[in-house]
Amino acid sequence: MDDSLCSSEFYSLIGSKFLYRILENLKKMNQIYISYAWKDNKSELGSQREELVDKICTALISERYNLIRDRNYLTLGKSIHDFMQEIGRGNYVIVVVSDKYLRSEYCMFEAVEIMKRKDYEQKVFPVVLQDANVYTKEGKTEYIKYWKQQSETLKQLMGSELSTHEDSAMYNVAEKIMEISQKIDEFMFFISDKLSIDPSQNFNRFINQLTDAIKNDAVKLRSKKSILVAGTGSFEIPNEINWCAQQLGEKIAEYNYNLITGGWEGVDYVVADKFAEKIAQKDIRLTDKLTHVVPRGKQPVFKGGKVEYTESGINEWLDCLRHSDLVILVGGVGGTYETYLYAKQEKIPVIPIVCTNGDAKKVFDEMLANWDSKSIGNISPEKFKSLNQYINDPSTAEDVVNDVMDIVNEIIFAKTMLNTQGKLI
């Protein structure tokens, strides 16, 4: 934010505002906002802040986090007010607090917007700079008095006109300042009370604290993600397919994903059976976690979970995929390959367990021959090739499935948390 946009009382030459990630109704990737007084790069303190923000940007971009930096976002025609409210609706914030920050109308309005979130204490990562006197009673009192005085001054200037000009620009300014004066106590207590890691002193620890918080939230989001398992649909299946299906059912439940099947015998039945066994050990209803999508007039072979009916034919694939965030293929003799083709059409990542042969191997070979890392969460071809292992007993099947789930978690994390489209701002 360019603080030269403030009124004369609120010029902010070196304030830095927020670095921050927003998840909008689970439809957008998490974004990290970087907002600071970017025109203040001629003074020594301003240059230091600029270098610090550049370093934070570089570190997070290198890990593929999606960044929005206000000096790039606030181009001609963009609303400053909307931008500040957008920041307030986000999930993670790094507040770089300086003396000028604490006296800036724009910076403090963003702080007020952030504090409107119920869980903001867990989402804000303050960086308190040396010139911000927030750790002494005298310092905190000074900032609180400053905003109370600003509020009183405006009331005196506007008098009775304040309540009769609700649509005026001056009224909007006055309303913001009064809100800041009411919230400054809470904000001062929060930033002085929360443990702050100074990135200028311990940069790696600071970055790790932020990314660890995002990764922990990604784990919580798994309960909203669904995995479709498709494979050989016959009662008699080879050992390696049976072992892998059993392990998949257990691991998908352990990682708290939802399971989608087509309700067939074979792989669908085995994976659902083991999944249900694990879910039974938790305080969760199976109908909340397991869904079978089957044609009308048919019942799933595994009796448990929720059933959704569809029309026979192409809808059997499309309605399964409509529920799914990722597909795992185990063996297969034709229909499993069609699942891959429809998933590819619908831009849903597919992981074939190559060592179960059949359609899974065919898909594996095809994906390697036409490698597209973006379609599989930017997984490297080398990591993908590591799935080509031999299975000769339940133990080796477990090793393979563990590797598969590592890739699953990485893809889901990338889809949910990272910029996998290369649009870094």
XYZ file of C-alpha atoms in Angstrom:
425
model
C 0.000 0.000 0.000
C 1.350 3.439 -0.903
C 0.864 5.426 2.303
C 1.207 8.691 0.376
C -2.496 8.071 -0.338
C -3.328 8.872 3.292
C -4.571 12.246 4.518
C -1.958 14.622 5.880
C -2.448 13.349 9.426
C -1.783 9.802 8.308
C 1.276 9.879 6.078
C 3.172 6.659 6.582
C 6.681 6.611 5.192
C 7.926 3.247 6.343
C 4.947 1.216 7.501
C 4.563 -2.351 6.355
C 1.220 -4.065 6.492
C 0.533 -7.685 5.798
C 1.763 -10.850 4.187
C -1.160 -13.086 3.924
C -3.024 -16.040 2.486
C -6.748 -16.167 1.604
C -8.819 -19.264 0.951
C -12.098 -18.203 -0.649
C -14.858 -20.766 -0.159
C -12.335 -23.517 -0.984
C -12.551 -22.489 -4.648
C -9.366 -20.414 -4.839
C -5.815 -21.354 -4.055
C -4.445 -19.895 -0.875
C -2.840 -16.559 -1.502
C -0.295 -14.661 0.543
C -0.756 -10.911 0.481
C 2.252 -8.671 0.826
C 1.301 -5.098 1.577
C 3.747 -2.433 2.679
C 4.850 1.183 2.169
C 6.705 0.420 -1.025
C 7.404 4.023 -2.017
C 9.539 4.476 1.062
C 12.713 2.951 -0.405
C 15.043 5.940 -0.234
C 15.464 6.122 3.535
C 17.679 3.556 5.213
C 14.782 2.006 7.155
C 12.607 1.981 4.053
C 15.299 0.251 2.024
C 15.761 -2.356 4.748
C 12.039 -3.102 4.774
C 11.997 -3.344 0.998
C 14.857 -5.838 1.086
C 13.132 -7.849 3.825
C 9.867 -8.101 1.878
C 11.785 -9.040 -1.289
C 13.518 -11.804 0.633
C 10.225 -13.118 2.046
C 8.702 -13.070 -1.450
C 11.627 -14.953 -2.937
C 11.534 -17.630 -0.237
C 7.797 -18.259 -0.548
C 7.736 -18.129 -4.349
C 10.506 -20.723 -4.406
C 8.087 -23.031 -2.537
C 5.330 -22.140 -5.034
C 3.071 -20.164 -2.714
C 0.745 -17.801 -4.556
C 1.705 -14.242 -3.699
C -0.124 -10.951 -4.107
C 1.987 -7.892 -3.472
C -0.011 -4.709 -3.166
C 2.293 -2.550 -5.250
C 1.579 -4.889 -8.161
C -2.082 -5.472 -7.328
C -3.074 -1.835 -6.852
C -2.835 -0.776 -10.468
C -5.005 1.910 -12.060
C -8.681 1.215 -11.465
C -8.275 -1.114 -8.481
C -10.103 -0.199 -5.267
C -7.906 0.408 -2.227
C -10.871 -0.080 0.092
C -11.799 -3.402 -1.533
C -8.204 -4.556 -1.289
C -8.066 -3.801 2.422
C -11.309 -5.711 3.031
C -10.039 -8.626 0.929
C -7.001 -8.835 3.182
C -9.306 -8.882 6.208
C -11.123 -11.933 4.836
C -7.958 -13.961 4.445
C -6.502 -16.721 6.553
C -2.849 -15.857 7.204
C -1.253 -12.521 7.823
C 2.239 -11.336 8.452
C 2.015 -7.932 10.052
C 5.254 -5.976 9.844
C 4.700 -3.468 12.618
C 6.598 -0.190 12.746
C 5.903 3.131 14.446
C 4.581 4.562 11.195
C 2.409 1.500 10.698
C 0.758 2.067 14.050
C -0.024 5.682 13.117
C -1.279 4.982 9.577
C -5.002 5.153 8.842
C -4.696 2.645 6.012
C -2.527 0.175 7.901
C -4.674 0.234 11.001
C -7.885 -0.104 9.015
C -6.486 -3.341 7.595
C -5.658 -4.428 11.146
C -9.263 -3.781 12.161
C -10.551 -5.820 9.204
C -8.307 -8.732 10.179
C -9.456 -8.648 13.786
C -13.032 -9.176 12.645
C -12.152 -12.816 11.972
C -12.898 -15.053 14.934
C -9.670 -17.027 14.551
C -7.281 -14.208 13.683
C -4.981 -14.962 16.631
C -3.961 -18.245 14.970
C -3.574 -16.715 11.514
C -1.456 -13.635 12.173
C 2.354 -13.676 12.281
C 3.563 -10.338 13.633
C 7.010 -8.957 12.893
C 7.650 -6.112 15.325
C 10.360 -3.733 14.163
C 12.638 -1.828 16.500
C 10.969 1.553 16.133
C 7.562 0.173 17.219
C 7.330 0.776 20.966
C 4.781 -1.945 21.792
C 6.483 -3.802 24.634
C 6.303 -1.088 27.270
C 3.255 0.269 29.041
C 4.254 3.793 28.067
C 4.615 2.865 24.398
C 1.269 1.109 24.173
C -0.425 3.967 25.996
C 1.052 6.453 23.513
C -0.430 4.690 20.487
C -3.801 4.226 22.181
C -3.910 7.920 23.098
C -2.921 8.851 19.551
C -5.982 7.178 18.033
C -8.341 8.378 20.753
C -7.133 11.907 20.015
C -7.624 11.451 16.262
C -11.164 10.281 16.886
C -11.967 13.183 19.246
C -10.461 15.718 16.839
C -12.667 14.500 14.006
C -15.762 14.576 16.194
C -15.026 18.184 17.143
C -14.334 19.221 13.550
C -17.495 17.663 12.175
C -19.766 18.079 15.171
C -23.409 17.379 14.445
C -22.682 17.082 10.712
C -21.117 13.652 11.348
C -24.470 11.887 11.593
C -26.114 13.767 8.715
C -23.559 13.045 5.988
C -23.292 9.265 6.057
C -22.483 9.046 2.357
C -19.718 11.635 2.397
C -16.019 10.817 2.103
C -15.319 12.615 5.373
C -17.910 10.507 7.150
C -16.254 7.319 5.863
C -12.862 8.527 7.096
C -14.303 9.439 10.463
C -16.047 6.075 10.779
C -12.787 4.226 10.079
C -10.849 6.286 12.586
C -13.442 5.772 15.295
C -13.365 2.029 14.645
C -9.572 2.053 14.897
C -9.737 3.973 18.181
C -12.074 1.301 19.569
C -9.862 -1.615 18.454
C -6.362 -0.234 19.047
C -6.257 -1.584 22.627
C -6.968 -5.131 21.460
C -4.466 -4.891 18.597
C -1.706 -3.530 20.823
C -2.232 -6.322 23.343
C -2.212 -8.984 20.627
C 1.014 -7.962 18.871
C 2.854 -7.425 22.142
C 1.608 -10.689 23.649
C 2.149 -13.078 20.717
C 5.608 -14.571 20.256
C 7.175 -12.799 17.298
C 10.007 -14.160 15.197
C 12.064 -11.395 13.620
C 12.968 -12.527 10.067
C 15.893 -10.117 10.003
C 17.410 -12.133 12.865
C 16.149 -15.660 12.146
C 14.773 -15.727 8.628
C 14.535 -19.488 8.107
C 12.688 -20.015 11.375
C 10.220 -17.289 10.429
C 9.494 -18.841 7.017
C 9.194 -22.304 8.579
C 6.694 -21.024 11.154
C 4.484 -19.636 8.400
C 4.696 -22.612 6.047
C 4.207 -25.103 8.903
C 0.960 -23.354 9.818
C -0.238 -23.565 6.214
C 0.708 -27.242 5.982
C -1.125 -27.998 9.223
C -4.236 -26.378 7.792
C -3.809 -28.438 4.633
C -4.010 -31.568 6.774
C -7.318 -30.341 8.218
C -8.630 -29.701 4.713
C -8.171 -33.350 3.747
C -11.526 -34.152 5.324
C -13.106 -32.108 2.536
C -11.210 -33.888 -0.252
C -12.348 -37.069 -1.990
C -10.374 -39.813 -3.704
C -11.857 -42.074 -6.353
C -10.314 -45.550 -6.463
C -10.977 -47.487 -9.669
C -9.639 -50.866 -10.721
C -10.253 -54.485 -11.579
C -13.946 -55.247 -11.164
C -14.094 -58.989 -10.620
C -14.319 -61.178 -7.526
C -11.095 -62.982 -8.362
C -8.225 -60.501 -8.320
C -4.453 -61.103 -8.236
C -2.695 -60.888 -4.890
C -0.807 -57.675 -5.695
C -4.093 -55.928 -6.555
C -5.815 -57.252 -3.438
C -2.931 -56.207 -1.176
C -2.789 -52.722 -2.679
C -6.567 -52.236 -2.467
C -6.540 -53.220 1.205
C -3.715 -50.828 1.989
C -5.370 -48.007 0.032
C -8.609 -48.386 1.983
C -6.760 -48.138 5.283
C -4.478 -45.258 4.288
C -7.197 -43.130 2.704
C -9.145 -43.419 5.968
C -6.062 -42.758 8.112
C -5.359 -39.548 6.186
C -9.003 -38.535 6.656
C -9.911 -38.310 2.968
C -13.343 -39.260 1.659
C -13.614 -42.334 -0.575
C -15.552 -42.594 -3.836
C -16.165 -45.925 -5.614
C -18.252 -47.216 -8.484
C -19.750 -49.920 -6.289
C -18.207 -52.850 -8.173
C -16.824 -56.127 -6.915
C -13.067 -56.547 -6.795
C -11.033 -53.413 -6.096
C -14.075 -51.262 -5.238
C -15.291 -53.778 -2.668
C -11.905 -54.441 -1.055
C -10.930 -50.773 -0.727
C -14.380 -49.856 0.673
C -14.281 -52.731 3.161
C -10.905 -51.743 4.603
C -11.835 -48.060 4.530
C -15.003 -48.789 6.522
C -13.040 -50.801 9.104
C -10.783 -47.814 9.789
C -13.636 -45.294 9.851
C -15.439 -47.482 12.400
C -12.561 -46.788 14.795
C -13.286 -43.044 14.602
C -16.244 -41.030 15.814
C -17.422 -40.476 12.230
C -20.443 -41.753 10.315
C -19.525 -43.894 7.316
C -22.151 -42.155 5.178
C -20.191 -38.905 5.652
C -17.004 -40.451 4.271
C -17.880 -43.183 1.737
C -19.933 -42.692 -1.425
C -20.769 -45.262 -4.104
C -21.962 -43.934 -7.473
C -23.938 -46.645 -9.272
C -26.439 -46.886 -12.168
C -30.122 -46.782 -11.302
C -31.474 -50.209 -10.502
C -28.115 -51.451 -9.196
C -26.801 -51.689 -5.646
C -23.120 -51.449 -4.644
C -21.504 -54.770 -3.804
C -20.187 -53.349 -0.521
C -23.116 -52.648 1.798
C -22.209 -49.502 3.650
C -21.768 -45.789 3.073
C -23.904 -43.500 0.942
C -25.288 -44.453 -2.482
C -25.844 -42.001 -5.322
C -27.607 -43.133 -8.450
C -26.835 -42.110 -12.004
C -27.633 -43.122 -15.572
C -25.754 -46.013 -17.158
C -22.965 -45.192 -19.575
C -20.768 -42.110 -19.562
C -22.475 -40.680 -16.475
C -21.128 -43.573 -14.413
C -17.665 -42.089 -14.926
C -18.567 -38.400 -14.939
C -20.666 -38.506 -11.770
C -17.911 -40.377 -9.916
C -15.415 -37.756 -11.064
C -17.738 -34.911 -10.157
C -17.263 -35.918 -6.503
C -13.515 -36.510 -6.778
C -10.383 -34.435 -6.292
C -7.982 -37.199 -7.324
C -8.097 -40.690 -8.880
C -6.040 -43.778 -8.018
C -5.982 -46.683 -10.483
C -5.379 -50.294 -9.414
C -5.070 -52.883 -12.178
C -8.047 -52.797 -14.532
C -9.077 -54.460 -17.774
C -10.591 -51.671 -19.880
C -13.023 -49.664 -17.776
C -10.217 -48.413 -15.550
C -8.476 -46.925 -18.572
C -11.706 -45.126 -19.472
C -11.722 -43.655 -15.968
C -8.302 -42.207 -16.741
C -9.485 -40.700 -20.040
C -12.475 -39.015 -18.428
C -10.386 -37.803 -15.480
C -7.891 -36.319 -17.923
C -10.759 -34.580 -19.709
C -12.020 -33.185 -16.408
C -8.515 -32.046 -15.306
C -8.459 -34.377 -12.289
C -5.034 -35.778 -11.264
C -4.560 -39.520 -11.737
C -2.089 -41.817 -9.978
C -1.780 -45.303 -11.483
C -0.244 -48.013 -9.288
C 1.908 -49.360 -12.087
C 2.928 -52.606 -10.375
C -0.702 -53.791 -10.404
C -0.398 -54.035 -14.203
C -3.373 -53.957 -16.590
C -4.887 -50.523 -17.243
C -2.834 -48.990 -14.438
C 0.418 -49.878 -16.212
C -0.962 -48.695 -19.549
C -1.844 -45.322 -18.009
C 1.526 -45.098 -16.253
C 3.396 -45.626 -19.524
C 1.167 -43.165 -21.360
C 1.580 -40.469 -18.726
C 5.360 -40.812 -18.780
C 5.445 -40.660 -22.580
C 3.352 -37.470 -22.571
C 4.509 -35.948 -19.311
C 2.556 -32.939 -18.038
C 3.623 -32.018 -14.528
C 0.821 -29.456 -14.117
C -1.795 -32.187 -14.459
C -0.356 -33.979 -11.433
C 0.430 -31.138 -9.044
C 3.928 -30.452 -10.413
C 5.183 -33.861 -9.262
C 8.536 -34.573 -10.931
C 8.763 -37.437 -13.437
C 11.492 -38.946 -11.256
C 9.155 -39.118 -8.283
C 6.413 -40.526 -10.471
C 8.775 -43.218 -11.783
C 9.555 -44.238 -8.194
C 6.108 -45.877 -8.091
C 7.386 -48.542 -10.491
C 8.177 -51.076 -7.774
C 7.741 -54.815 -7.503
C 5.107 -56.243 -5.137
C 5.504 -59.775 -3.828
C 3.816 -59.660 -0.407
C 1.618 -57.418 1.790
C 4.687 -55.640 3.175
C 5.944 -54.493 -0.229
C 2.371 -53.517 -1.150
C 2.274 -51.312 1.940
C 5.556 -49.662 0.897
C 4.139 -48.886 -2.536
C 0.877 -47.505 -1.141
C 2.800 -45.324 1.323
C 4.676 -43.834 -1.630
C 1.386 -43.361 -3.471
C -0.150 -41.539 -0.508
C 2.892 -39.292 -0.208
C 2.230 -38.189 -3.776
C -1.509 -37.898 -3.100
C -0.854 -35.590 -0.147
C 1.582 -33.512 -2.178
C -0.880 -33.125 -5.058
C -3.790 -32.223 -2.777
C -1.578 -29.716 -0.960
C -0.469 -28.194 -4.262
C -4.033 -27.943 -5.550
C -5.291 -26.391 -2.338
C -2.401 -24.282 -1.106
C 0.032 -23.546 -3.882
C 0.177 -21.696 -7.165
C 0.466 -24.564 -9.663
C -0.406 -22.382 -12.634
C 2.709 -20.223 -12.584
C 0.761 -17.016 -11.891
C 2.961 -15.440 -9.283
C 2.174 -11.826 -8.637
